[in-house]
Amino acid sequence: KNQVEQSPQSLIILEGKNCTLQCNYTVSPFSNLRWYKQDTGRGPVSLTIMTFSENTKSNGRYTATLDADTKQSSLHITASQLSDSASYICVVSANFGNEKLTFGTGTRLTIIP
Amino acid sequence: EAQVTQNPRYLITVTGKKLTVTCSQNMNHEYMSWYRQDPGLGLRQIYYSMNVEVTDKGDVPEGYKVSRKEKRNFPLILESPSPNQTSLYFCASSLSNPGYSNQPQHFGDGTRLSIL
């Protein structure tokens, strides 16, 4: 069964610190991996999309890495800001010929001043 | 501004009373999808549409209907809502199937449904 597991479930860090969120998946055959940011009361917003051949992608202070061999991805946030407080969702796509996205349950990140 | 608009944002209703949640996108996207989000579970797909008049079941389609008569609109219909359909619902659109393309999905801001 295709699964996406994220860790930690929740994380609290001080403003200005860095943090790394983890995503492990068992989805196969792999097509792409996405990271989304979901603010409270809002829909998810795309941060990065990576295919099999990409092992790193950045979007401002957000950097995602992908190791397709170990089926692991991480999202690194640099110099965190209060506005980074949100849930971060990892989504993996399996290529069955139609859409098959498997969503993780997310990591709830809280930045405190 | 490019956006996906859902209405209503909040709804409390009773078991069995038919309801429709509308979804509209202004980006000329071919692909649209409905998800539900429940505590402790990831987003789960209800239905999706590859293009006008083309719809298909996702992972949890029971109790729901959809239609795609125009490219921009993709309403979600609950013919006879039940309490287990109490959830947070999201509509999403993308230029093409995100399953095997690198196109980002754009999500609406959600509709919180409570079925009593």
XYZ file of N, CA and C in Angstrom:
687
model
N 0.840 -1.184 0.000
C 0.000 0.000 0.000
C 0.882 1.243 0.000
N 0.552 2.209 -0.882
C 1.312 3.444 -0.928
C 1.104 4.251 0.341
N 2.219 4.686 0.932
C 2.131 5.468 2.151
C 3.147 6.597 2.131
N 2.783 7.684 2.800
C 3.689 8.806 3.000
C 3.662 9.134 4.484
N 4.821 9.069 5.115
C 4.905 9.332 6.551
C 5.789 10.539 6.803
N 5.275 11.455 7.610
C 6.017 12.663 7.900
C 6.395 12.720 9.370
N 7.554 13.301 9.619
C 7.993 13.480 11.005
C 8.768 14.789 11.132
N 8.733 15.415 12.305
C 7.852 15.064 13.411
C 6.411 15.464 13.123
N 5.486 15.055 13.977
C 4.087 15.475 13.813
C 3.948 16.963 14.075
N 4.697 17.445 15.066
C 4.669 18.868 15.372
C 6.047 19.310 15.836
N 6.300 20.592 15.672
C 7.624 21.135 15.978
C 7.462 22.593 16.381
N 8.159 22.975 17.454
C 8.146 24.373 17.903
C 9.592 24.851 17.923
N 9.857 25.966 17.240
C 11.213 26.517 17.235
C 11.162 28.028 17.412
N 12.301 28.587 17.791
C 12.390 30.029 17.967
C 12.580 30.714 16.617
N 12.003 31.880 16.498
C 12.162 32.701 15.304
C 13.648 32.890 15.000
N 13.997 32.739 13.734
C 15.382 32.914 13.308
C 16.166 31.613 13.219
N 15.658 30.557 13.867
C 16.342 29.257 13.811
C 15.982 28.514 12.532
N 16.823 27.534 12.182
C 16.572 26.660 11.054
C 15.863 25.401 11.536
N 15.188 24.731 10.620
C 14.586 23.435 10.971
C 14.476 22.568 9.720
N 14.343 21.258 9.962
C 14.214 20.294 8.863
C 13.066 19.357 9.148
N 12.199 19.207 8.161
C 11.059 18.310 8.250
C 11.317 17.104 7.346
N 10.851 15.931 7.783
C 11.151 14.706 7.067
C 9.905 14.095 6.425
N 10.154 13.409 5.316
C 9.078 12.702 4.612
C 9.643 11.391 4.070
N 9.053 10.269 4.479
C 9.428 8.954 3.954
C 8.232 8.381 3.209
N 8.493 7.737 2.101
C 7.372 7.235 1.309
C 7.643 5.833 0.800
N 6.547 5.147 0.490
C 6.655 3.809 -0.093
C 5.983 3.760 -1.451
N 5.618 4.932 -1.990
C 4.900 5.020 -3.256
C 5.773 4.502 -4.391
N 5.160 3.692 -5.247
C 5.870 3.132 -6.388
C 4.888 2.821 -7.513
N 5.219 3.010 -8.761
C 6.423 3.685 -9.263
C 6.340 5.188 -9.057
N 7.449 5.772 -8.659
C 7.504 7.167 -8.275
C 7.403 8.071 -9.504
N 6.635 9.157 -9.365
C 6.539 10.144 -10.438
C 7.109 11.491 -9.970
N 6.523 12.056 -8.929
C 7.079 13.292 -8.391
C 6.725 13.452 -6.921
N 7.427 14.362 -6.265
C 7.192 14.629 -4.842
C 7.025 16.134 -4.656
N 5.993 16.484 -3.890
C 5.659 17.892 -3.690
C 5.640 18.210 -2.205
N 5.996 19.434 -1.898
C 5.813 19.979 -0.561
C 4.838 21.149 -0.662
N 3.872 21.137 0.264
C 2.892 22.207 0.344
C 2.958 22.852 1.733
N 2.612 24.144 1.771
C 2.439 24.854 3.029
C 0.958 25.150 3.184
N 0.402 24.816 4.371
C -1.007 25.085 4.616
C -1.154 25.938 5.865
N -1.490 27.214 5.663
C -1.784 28.092 6.788
C -3.132 27.725 7.380
N -3.311 28.009 8.655
C -4.578 27.714 9.323
C -5.722 28.412 8.602
N -6.752 27.637 8.265
C -7.927 28.218 7.616
C -7.765 28.488 6.134
N -6.676 28.005 5.543
C -6.434 28.241 4.125
C -6.158 26.919 3.421
N -6.190 26.954 2.096
C -5.831 25.769 1.335
C -4.325 25.630 1.201
N -3.851 24.418 0.891
C -2.404 24.217 0.704
C -1.878 25.042 -0.468
N -0.636 25.494 -0.322
C 0.042 26.257 -1.369
C 1.324 25.538 -1.737
N 1.557 25.350 -3.024
C 2.719 24.601 -3.488
C 4.025 25.338 -3.174
N 4.989 24.590 -2.612
C 6.323 25.141 -2.347
C 7.331 24.635 -3.387
N 7.410 23.312 -3.535
C 8.352 22.723 -4.485
C 7.750 21.468 -5.104
N 8.227 21.147 -6.294
C 7.868 19.896 -6.980
C 9.169 19.301 -7.521
N 9.428 18.043 -7.199
C 10.663 17.393 -7.664
C 10.344 16.083 -8.361
N 11.050 15.847 -9.462
C 10.925 14.576 -10.158
C 12.048 13.641 -9.720
N 12.038 12.463 -10.294
C 12.998 11.421 -9.915
C 14.443 11.891 -10.078
N 14.687 12.683 -11.107
C 16.069 13.057 -11.437
C 16.582 14.259 -10.638
N 15.709 14.896 -9.866
C 16.124 16.078 -9.112
C 16.377 15.693 -7.669
N 17.470 16.163 -7.078
C 17.696 15.828 -5.682
C 17.662 17.043 -4.765
N 17.507 18.239 -5.323
C 17.322 19.404 -4.494
C 16.603 20.490 -5.283
N 15.761 21.239 -4.570
C 15.064 22.351 -5.196
C 14.759 23.396 -4.128
N 14.991 24.651 -4.473
C 14.796 25.733 -3.502
C 13.692 26.677 -3.924
N 13.063 27.270 -2.916
C 12.050 28.293 -3.123
C 12.251 29.292 -1.986
N 13.080 30.281 -2.231
C 13.386 31.247 -1.180
C 14.113 30.584 -0.025
N 13.549 30.697 1.183
C 14.176 30.099 2.364
C 13.837 28.623 2.520
N 13.065 28.080 1.615
C 12.687 26.666 1.663
C 13.548 25.869 0.672
N 14.173 24.794 1.153
C 14.948 23.917 0.291
C 14.504 22.481 0.520
N 14.065 21.845 -0.543
C 13.645 20.447 -0.464
C 14.735 19.564 -1.055
N 14.933 18.409 -0.445
C 15.858 17.422 -0.986
C 15.118 16.114 -1.220
N 15.621 15.338 -2.145
C 14.989 14.059 -2.467
C 16.066 13.006 -2.673
N 15.921 11.876 -1.985
C 16.768 10.704 -2.214
C 15.837 9.591 -2.680
N 15.769 9.400 -3.999
C 14.838 8.420 -4.551
C 15.250 6.982 -4.233
N 16.523 6.785 -3.932
C 16.976 5.424 -3.604
C 16.455 4.992 -2.244
N 16.534 5.890 -1.269
C 16.052 5.562 0.077
C 14.599 5.989 0.276
N 14.015 6.636 -0.720
C 12.624 7.089 -0.668
C 12.412 8.040 0.513
N 13.277 9.024 0.572
C 13.189 10.022 1.634
C 13.311 11.423 1.038
N 12.581 12.349 1.663
C 12.690 13.751 1.295
C 12.726 14.572 2.568
N 13.338 15.743 2.471
C 13.333 16.656 3.603
C 13.041 18.060 3.111
N 12.464 18.852 3.996
C 12.223 20.265 3.713
C 12.960 21.064 4.777
N 13.920 21.853 4.340
C 14.724 22.654 5.255
C 14.270 24.104 5.178
N 14.003 24.684 6.328
C 13.598 26.090 6.393
C 14.717 26.867 7.072
N 15.193 27.869 6.404
C 16.316 28.671 6.900
C 15.814 29.973 7.506
N 16.429 30.357 8.616
C 16.105 31.648 9.257
C 14.602 31.831 9.383
N 13.979 30.972 10.165
C 12.517 30.925 10.235
C 11.923 32.281 10.647
N 10.705 32.511 10.145
C 9.946 33.723 10.458
C 8.604 33.302 11.043
N 7.957 34.245 11.730
C 6.657 33.930 12.343
C 5.660 33.455 11.296
N 5.780 33.985 10.095
C 4.853 33.604 9.021
C 5.070 32.174 8.517
N 6.151 31.547 8.951
C 6.378 30.140 8.580
C 5.519 29.191 9.412
N 4.873 29.682 10.447
C 3.986 28.848 11.255
C 2.855 28.332 10.374
N 2.790 27.018 10.220
C 1.823 26.408 9.294
C 1.990 24.899 9.380
N 1.140 24.195 8.650
C 1.357 22.762 8.442
C 2.049 22.565 7.108
N 2.989 21.632 7.066
C 3.742 21.355 5.837
C 3.426 19.920 5.423
N 2.945 19.797 4.209
C 2.430 18.525 3.725
C 3.299 18.004 2.589
N 3.688 16.748 2.698
C 4.457 16.064 1.658
C 3.484 15.236 0.823
N 3.592 15.313 -0.481
C 2.678 14.601 -1.379
C 3.512 13.865 -2.422
N 3.254 12.590 -2.578
C 4.010 11.795 -3.544
C 3.069 11.252 -4.601
N 3.521 11.318 -5.830
C 2.708 10.849 -6.952
C 3.253 9.538 -7.476
N 2.346 8.586 -7.680
C 2.688 7.317 -8.332
C 2.154 7.364 -9.740
N 2.932 6.958 -10.675
C 2.539 7.024 -12.082
C 1.870 5.734 -12.501
N 0.535 5.728 -12.387
C -0.230 4.576 -12.839
C -0.925 4.871 -14.156
N -0.628 6.029 -14.747
C -1.320 6.406 -15.967
C -2.452 7.365 -15.701
N -2.841 7.524 -14.451
C -3.750 8.607 -14.074
C -3.265 9.151 -12.742
N -3.905 10.176 -12.263
C -3.412 10.786 -11.038
C -3.535 9.832 -9.872
N -2.502 9.727 -9.120
C -2.579 8.988 -7.869
C -1.647 9.691 -6.915
N -2.181 10.690 -6.219
C -1.400 11.427 -5.241
C -1.654 10.838 -3.865
N -0.594 10.620 -3.121
C -0.711 10.163 -1.737
C -0.199 11.283 -0.840
N -1.069 11.732 0.066
C -0.748 12.854 0.930
C -0.282 12.370 2.296
N 0.766 13.004 2.811
C 1.126 12.787 4.202
C 0.177 13.554 5.107
N 0.259 13.274 6.405
C -0.632 13.943 7.351
C -0.089 15.289 7.806
N 1.144 15.604 7.409
C 1.664 16.934 7.683
C 2.464 17.049 8.961
N 3.306 18.069 9.003
C 4.026 18.481 10.212
C 3.534 19.867 10.578
N 3.083 20.010 11.807
C 2.604 21.304 12.285
C 3.784 22.056 12.874
N 4.196 23.148 12.221
C 5.343 23.945 12.663
C 4.861 25.234 13.318
N 5.372 25.508 14.502
C 5.051 26.739 15.216
C 6.346 27.498 15.477
N 6.373 28.747 15.047
C 7.530 29.612 15.277
C 7.168 30.578 16.398
N 7.983 30.614 17.419
C 7.712 31.517 18.545
C 8.753 32.624 18.582
N 8.303 33.844 18.966
C 9.233 34.986 18.941
C 10.246 34.910 20.084
N -6.523 38.116 -10.520
C -5.728 37.235 -9.651
C -6.157 35.790 -9.879
N -5.153 34.913 -10.078
C -5.436 33.495 -10.279
C -5.952 32.886 -8.985
N -7.095 32.238 -9.058
C -7.614 31.663 -7.826
C -8.639 30.565 -8.077
N -8.823 29.773 -7.021
C -9.871 28.767 -6.960
C -10.823 29.214 -5.861
N -12.092 29.371 -6.213
C -13.079 29.913 -5.277
C -14.106 28.858 -4.920
N -14.257 28.623 -3.632
C -15.244 27.666 -3.135
C -16.325 28.415 -2.364
N -17.551 27.922 -2.507
C -18.668 28.453 -1.721
C -19.653 27.338 -1.372
N -20.204 27.348 -0.139
C -19.873 28.315 0.912
C -18.563 27.952 1.604
N -18.063 28.813 2.481
C -16.875 28.499 3.269
C -17.252 27.667 4.497
N -18.440 27.879 4.999
C -18.915 27.127 6.173
C -20.372 26.784 5.951
N -20.768 25.579 6.394
C -22.167 25.174 6.291
C -22.479 24.161 7.370
N -23.555 24.435 8.112
C -24.099 23.464 9.064
C -25.468 23.081 8.547
N -25.686 21.780 8.384
C -26.959 21.321 7.865
C -27.345 20.013 8.556
N -28.466 19.451 8.111
C -28.973 18.238 8.758
C -28.897 17.057 7.811
N -28.902 15.883 8.384
C -28.845 14.635 7.612
C -29.948 14.595 6.576
N -29.560 14.222 5.348
C -30.533 14.003 4.296
C -30.892 15.210 3.437
N -30.448 16.388 3.819
C -30.809 17.592 3.055
C -29.747 17.862 1.991
N -30.114 17.684 0.756
C -29.175 17.808 -0.360
C -28.442 19.146 -0.337
N -27.150 19.100 -0.618
C -26.389 20.335 -0.679
C -25.359 20.277 -1.804
N -24.974 21.448 -2.254
C -23.969 21.581 -3.309
C -22.898 22.559 -2.862
N -21.655 22.173 -3.026
C -20.522 23.067 -2.787
C -19.954 23.441 -4.154
N -19.921 24.728 -4.429
C -19.441 25.145 -5.742
C -17.938 25.372 -5.730
N -17.332 25.186 -6.892
C -15.903 25.426 -7.068
C -15.715 26.042 -8.449
N -14.982 27.132 -8.487
C -14.735 27.799 -9.755
C -13.282 28.238 -9.823
N -12.653 28.044 -11.002
C -11.267 28.492 -11.184
C -11.188 29.393 -12.420
N -10.287 30.378 -12.355
C -10.175 31.362 -13.434
C -8.862 31.245 -14.200
N -8.246 30.046 -14.159
C -6.934 29.862 -14.773
C -6.994 29.014 -16.044
N -8.201 28.697 -16.495
C -8.377 27.865 -17.691
C -7.727 26.482 -17.524
N -7.728 25.973 -16.296
C -7.140 24.663 -16.031
C -8.044 23.547 -16.515
N -7.416 22.509 -17.049
C -8.199 21.358 -17.516
C -8.533 20.412 -16.361
N -7.628 20.277 -15.411
C -7.754 19.270 -14.364
C -8.294 19.896 -13.088
N -9.338 19.266 -12.520
C -9.887 19.714 -11.247
C -10.170 18.505 -10.368
N -10.159 18.769 -9.047
C -10.262 17.652 -8.120
C -10.896 18.123 -6.810
N -11.571 17.193 -6.124
C -12.104 17.446 -4.796
C -11.429 16.528 -3.790
N -11.116 17.107 -2.625
C -10.510 16.364 -1.529
C -11.280 16.636 -0.236
N -11.161 15.693 0.676
C -11.602 15.949 2.032
C -10.421 15.788 2.976
N -10.415 16.609 4.028
C -9.313 16.591 4.986
C -9.888 16.364 6.377
N -9.487 15.265 7.009
C -9.962 14.917 8.338
C -8.782 14.832 9.292
N -9.011 15.136 10.581
C -7.914 15.117 11.560
C -7.185 13.776 11.573
N -5.861 13.830 11.537
C -5.064 12.610 11.601
C -4.949 11.860 10.285
N -5.637 12.349 9.261
C -5.565 11.719 7.945
C -5.062 12.737 6.936
N -4.358 12.250 5.926
C -3.967 13.149 4.850
C -5.163 13.485 3.979
N -4.999 14.448 3.117
C -6.044 14.764 2.153
C -6.378 13.524 1.337
N -7.661 13.278 1.164
C -8.102 12.113 0.382
C -8.954 12.597 -0.783
N -8.685 12.018 -1.931
C -9.367 12.474 -3.131
C -10.756 11.855 -3.238
N -11.736 12.693 -3.573
C -13.121 12.225 -3.700
C -13.433 11.935 -5.172
N -13.288 12.938 -6.002
C -13.500 12.822 -7.439
C -12.505 13.733 -8.147
N -12.248 13.444 -9.403
C -11.445 14.326 -10.210
C -12.013 14.405 -11.618
N -11.541 15.431 -12.350
C -12.010 15.628 -13.721
C -10.833 16.026 -14.590
N -10.617 15.276 -15.651
C -9.502 15.556 -16.557
C -9.854 16.665 -17.542
N -11.160 16.833 -17.808
C -11.592 17.879 -18.726
C -13.110 17.960 -18.691
N -13.679 18.842 -19.481
C -15.134 19.000 -19.517
C -15.786 17.665 -19.852
N -16.826 17.332 -19.090
C -17.608 16.108 -19.274
C -16.825 14.825 -18.986
N -15.645 14.945 -18.392
C -14.853 13.766 -18.031
C -14.600 13.781 -16.533
N -15.246 12.880 -15.805
C -15.037 12.803 -14.352
C -14.761 11.359 -13.968
N -14.092 11.181 -12.820
C -13.782 9.825 -12.377
C -13.649 9.794 -10.863
N -13.848 8.612 -10.296
C -13.813 8.454 -8.853
C -12.381 8.510 -8.327
N -12.266 9.109 -7.139
C -11.005 9.073 -6.426
C -11.024 7.936 -5.418
N -10.443 8.178 -4.254
C -10.329 7.125 -3.248
C -11.557 6.983 -2.364
N -12.307 8.064 -2.176
C -13.451 8.019 -1.258
C -14.678 8.661 -1.907
N -15.215 8.080 -2.996
C -16.306 8.732 -3.728
C -17.713 8.474 -3.180
N -17.853 7.514 -2.240
C -19.190 7.111 -1.803
C -19.928 8.279 -1.159
N -21.155 8.507 -1.617
C -21.998 9.555 -1.049
C -21.840 10.907 -1.728
N -21.019 10.978 -2.752
C -20.760 12.236 -3.450
C -21.034 12.095 -4.940
N -21.372 13.221 -5.568
C -21.472 13.306 -7.021
C -20.782 14.585 -7.461
N -20.353 14.598 -8.720
C -19.767 15.806 -9.289
C -20.265 15.951 -10.714
N -20.029 17.128 -11.277
C -20.305 17.341 -12.697
C -19.283 18.325 -13.234
N -19.029 18.269 -14.524
C -18.085 19.211 -15.149
C -18.670 19.608 -16.503
N -19.632 20.511 -16.439
C -20.303 20.964 -17.674
C -19.525 22.089 -18.337
N -18.769 22.830 -17.523
C -17.938 23.901 -18.072
C -16.545 23.734 -17.500
N -15.559 24.280 -18.198
C -14.182 24.105 -17.766
C -13.929 24.727 -16.401
N -14.534 25.863 -16.117
C -14.182 26.584 -14.911
C -14.871 26.065 -13.655
N -15.962 25.335 -13.781
C -16.759 24.944 -12.609
C -16.751 23.435 -12.367
N -16.685 23.082 -11.088
C -16.650 21.666 -10.725
C -17.372 21.502 -9.387
N -18.695 21.512 -9.379
C -19.444 21.436 -8.122
C -19.414 20.046 -7.500
N -19.443 20.016 -6.188
C -19.523 18.774 -5.416
C -20.923 18.688 -4.820
N -21.595 17.570 -5.068
C -22.980 17.397 -4.644
C -23.076 16.279 -3.623
N -23.740 16.571 -2.508
C -24.070 15.556 -1.520
C -25.579 15.377 -1.568
N -26.024 14.281 -2.178
C -27.459 14.069 -2.406
C -28.200 13.833 -1.084
N -27.622 13.072 -0.197
C -28.241 12.773 1.090
C -27.147 12.754 2.154
N -26.724 13.936 2.606
C -25.583 14.011 3.525
C -25.808 13.228 4.817
N -24.722 12.676 5.322
C -24.756 11.954 6.589
C -23.648 12.491 7.493
N -23.748 12.262 8.804
C -22.755 12.824 9.738
C -21.315 12.440 9.412
N -21.090 11.265 8.807
C -19.697 10.873 8.502
C -19.113 11.668 7.333
N -19.920 12.556 6.746
C -19.401 13.458 5.720
C -19.038 14.826 6.295
N -19.135 14.959 7.601
C -18.650 16.163 8.269
C -17.140 16.209 8.084
N -16.660 17.281 7.462
C -15.244 17.335 7.118
C -14.907 18.712 6.556
N -13.618 18.879 6.254
C -13.131 20.076 5.568
C -12.844 19.678 4.126
N -13.464 20.362 3.182
C -13.380 19.997 1.777
C -12.579 21.031 0.996
N -11.726 20.519 0.101
C -10.917 21.391 -0.750
C -11.109 21.027 -2.214
N -11.259 22.074 -3.013
C -11.248 21.942 -4.459
C -9.869 22.369 -4.953
N -9.366 21.713 -5.975
C -8.050 22.064 -6.514
C -8.091 22.005 -8.031
N -7.235 22.793 -8.658
C -7.146 22.738 -10.116
C -5.685 22.808 -10.540
N -5.406 22.280 -11.723
C -4.063 22.368 -12.289
C -4.174 22.317 -13.805
N -3.134 22.776 -14.458
C -3.135 22.836 -15.918
C -3.347 21.441 -16.511
N -2.683 20.467 -15.934
C -2.829 19.093 -16.398
C -2.741 18.167 -15.196
N -2.879 16.884 -15.442
C -2.863 15.879 -14.390
C -1.574 15.982 -13.566
N -1.672 16.324 -12.272
C -0.454 16.467 -11.463
C 0.211 15.140 -11.157
N -0.467 14.035 -11.452
C 0.104 12.731 -11.188
C 1.357 12.452 -11.987
N 1.401 12.937 -13.221
C 2.612 12.705 -14.006
C 3.077 13.953 -14.729
N 2.691 15.113 -14.217
C 3.244 16.361 -14.733
C 3.830 17.135 -13.567
N 4.578 18.142 -13.865
C 5.151 18.984 -12.818
C 4.324 20.229 -12.569
N 3.068 20.173 -12.949
C 2.203 21.320 -12.749
C 1.735 21.391 -11.301
N 1.829 22.563 -10.700
C 1.346 22.685 -9.316
C -0.175 22.655 -9.272
N -0.705 22.151 -8.183
C -2.134 22.224 -7.940
C -2.431 23.504 -7.160
N -3.494 24.187 -7.552
C -3.948 25.380 -6.841
C -5.196 24.993 -6.065
N -5.177 25.259 -4.762
C -6.284 24.869 -3.907
C -7.145 26.074 -3.535
N -8.447 25.803 -3.377
C -9.318 26.789 -2.758
C -9.052 26.845 -1.264
N -9.747 27.741 -0.571
C -9.526 27.918 0.856
C -10.383 27.013 1.731
N -11.121 26.121 1.106
C -11.813 25.108 1.884
C -13.254 25.443 2.223
N -14.030 24.384 2.422
C -15.417 24.491 2.882
C -15.567 23.560 4.073
N -15.918 24.132 5.202
C -16.112 23.300 6.394
C -17.580 22.931 6.500
N -17.851 21.637 6.344
C -19.229 21.120 6.405
C -19.464 20.392 7.714
N -20.582 20.705 8.348
C -21.011 19.976 9.545
C -22.397 19.427 9.270
N -22.522 18.094 9.329
C -23.803 17.424 9.072
C -24.321 16.886 10.411
N -25.447 17.409 10.855
C -25.975 17.017 12.175
C -27.005 15.891 12.070
